[in-house]
Amino acid sequence: EAGVTQSPTHLIKTRGQQATLRCSPISGHTSVYWYQQALGLGLQFLLWYDEGEERNRGNFPPRFSGRQFPNYSSELNVNALELEDSALYLCASSTTGTRRSYEQYFGPGTRLTVT
Amino acid sequence: GDSVTQMEGPVTLSEEAFLTINCTYTATGYPSLFWYVQYPGEGLQLLLKATKADDKGSNKGFEATYRKETTSFHLEKGSVQVSDSAVYFCALSVNSGYALNFGKGTSLLVTP
């Protein structure tokens, strides 16, 4: 069974540009989560999508946004990029419903570098 | 708010040594607890989990017991290998939001 996939692997942008990161969840998973892993800041929760809706968001400015498509894949958009947005962006997926077990399965990440 | 505290690294051990990485948590309600491992250049892999008090999670020789009385979920392994060198993250999840709340991670280096 295929795991969570993310693209691209690496992304280099200049300050002020926009970045788009993509994630495909494990087949059968309807929830997608985005996390930022910045050097020295650990793993910070960004966004949670479930059944096409944004369910929760972490303490990040509105220029971090995203969406979930009908096939449950997801996009993370970062507008007006700043140098401190340089980080590894991790996507995770999980099941939902009454049998959810809260465990999340992670993709390999997209390394975003802002110059 | 909910939080996870892990021991600071890096931890350096010789092969076959005993490993303990401490993790304590603060949470409202009854969280599920997890250990994730991140090998160099890779994403996170779920190592083990426990969903209620006194549960023991285990995988690949690693173990952790959910201790509600001490709000702890320490990771242990009896005999580490060079291939265990990685960063280990303790995490919790509570009902609201379902987001994982991670500790800062503990880097482990195992030398031959």
PDB file of C-alpha atoms in Angstrom, chain A residues 33 35 37 40-45 48 55-56 88 90 100-109, chain B residues 32 34 36 38 41-46 49 51 89 93-100 102-104:
ATOM      1  CA  TYR A  33      -2.624  17.576   8.292  1.00  0.00           C
ATOM      2  CA  TYR A  35       3.091  20.673   9.850  1.00  0.00           C
ATOM      3  CA  GLN A  37       9.472  21.773  10.877  1.00  0.00           C
ATOM      4  CA  GLY A  40      15.213  25.290  16.114  1.00  0.00           C
ATOM      5  CA  LEU A  41      11.418  25.500  16.338  1.00  0.00           C
ATOM      6  CA  GLY A  42      10.441  21.865  16.240  1.00  0.00           C
ATOM      7  CA  LEU A  43       7.250  20.586  14.637  1.00  0.00           C
ATOM      8  CA  GLN A  44       4.412  23.079  14.529  1.00  0.00           C
ATOM      9  CA  PHE A  45       0.858  22.236  13.488  1.00  0.00           C
ATOM     10  CA  TRP A  48      -6.108  20.130   9.364  1.00  0.00           C
ATOM     11  CA  ARG A  55     -11.250  21.826  10.607  1.00  0.00           C
ATOM     12  CA  ASN A  56      -8.508  23.507  12.585  1.00  0.00           C
ATOM     13  CA  LEU A  88      10.553  21.208   5.987  1.00  0.00           C
ATOM     14  CA  LEU A  90       5.335  17.655   6.421  1.00  0.00           C
ATOM     15  CA  ARG A 100     -10.296   6.973  14.511  1.00  0.00           C
ATOM     16  CA  SER A 101      -7.248   6.210  16.555  1.00  0.00           C
ATOM     17  CA  TYR A 102      -5.581   9.614  16.234  1.00  0.00           C
ATOM     18  CA  GLU A 103      -2.385   8.198  14.756  1.00  0.00           C
ATOM     19  CA  GLN A 104      -1.069  10.045  11.760  1.00  0.00           C
ATOM     20  CA  TYR A 105       1.129   8.796   8.951  1.00  0.00           C
ATOM     21  CA  PHE A 106       3.647  11.191   7.511  1.00  0.00           C
ATOM     22  CA  GLY A 107       5.052  11.821   4.072  1.00  0.00           C
ATOM     23  CA  PRO A 108       8.719  12.525   3.351  1.00  0.00           C
ATOM     24  CA  GLY A 109       8.213  16.283   3.339  1.00  0.00           C
TER      25      GLY A 109
ATOM     26  CA  SER B  32      -3.337   9.384  23.108  1.00  0.00           C
ATOM     27  CA  PHE B  34       2.934   8.489  20.479  1.00  0.00           C
ATOM     28  CA  TYR B  36       7.704   9.024  16.199  1.00  0.00           C
ATOM     29  CA  GLN B  38      12.809  10.657  12.006  1.00  0.00           C
ATOM     30  CA  GLY B  41      16.621  13.196   5.425  1.00  0.00           C
ATOM     31  CA  GLU B  42      13.280  11.471   5.904  1.00  0.00           C
ATOM     32  CA  GLY B  43       9.802  12.200   7.228  1.00  0.00           C
ATOM     33  CA  LEU B  44       8.398  10.917  10.503  1.00  0.00           C
ATOM     34  CA  GLN B  45       7.563   7.286  11.097  1.00  0.00           C
ATOM     35  CA  LEU B  46       5.179   6.143  13.798  1.00  0.00           C
ATOM     36  CA  LYS B  49       1.495   4.390  20.531  1.00  0.00           C
ATOM     37  CA  THR B  51      -4.229   5.261  23.891  1.00  0.00           C
ATOM     38  CA  PHE B  89       9.697  12.741  18.949  1.00  0.00           C
ATOM     39  CA  SER B  93      -3.293  14.016  20.571  1.00  0.00           C
ATOM     40  CA  VAL B  94      -6.457  15.063  22.334  1.00  0.00           C
ATOM     41  CA  ASN B  95      -9.995  15.204  21.037  1.00  0.00           C
ATOM     42  CA  SER B  96     -10.198  18.807  20.018  1.00  0.00           C
ATOM     43  CA  GLY B  97      -8.509  19.552  16.726  1.00  0.00           C
ATOM     44  CA  TYR B  98      -6.899  16.140  16.455  1.00  0.00           C
ATOM     45  CA  ALA B  99      -3.560  17.828  15.760  1.00  0.00           C
ATOM     46  CA  LEU B 100      -0.473  16.165  17.148  1.00  0.00           C
ATOM     47  CA  PHE B 102       5.079  17.319  19.537  1.00  0.00           C
ATOM     48  CA  GLY B 103       7.993  17.576  21.878  1.00  0.00           C
ATOM     49  CA  LYS B 104      11.154  19.218  20.530  1.00  0.00           C
TER      50      LYS B 104
END
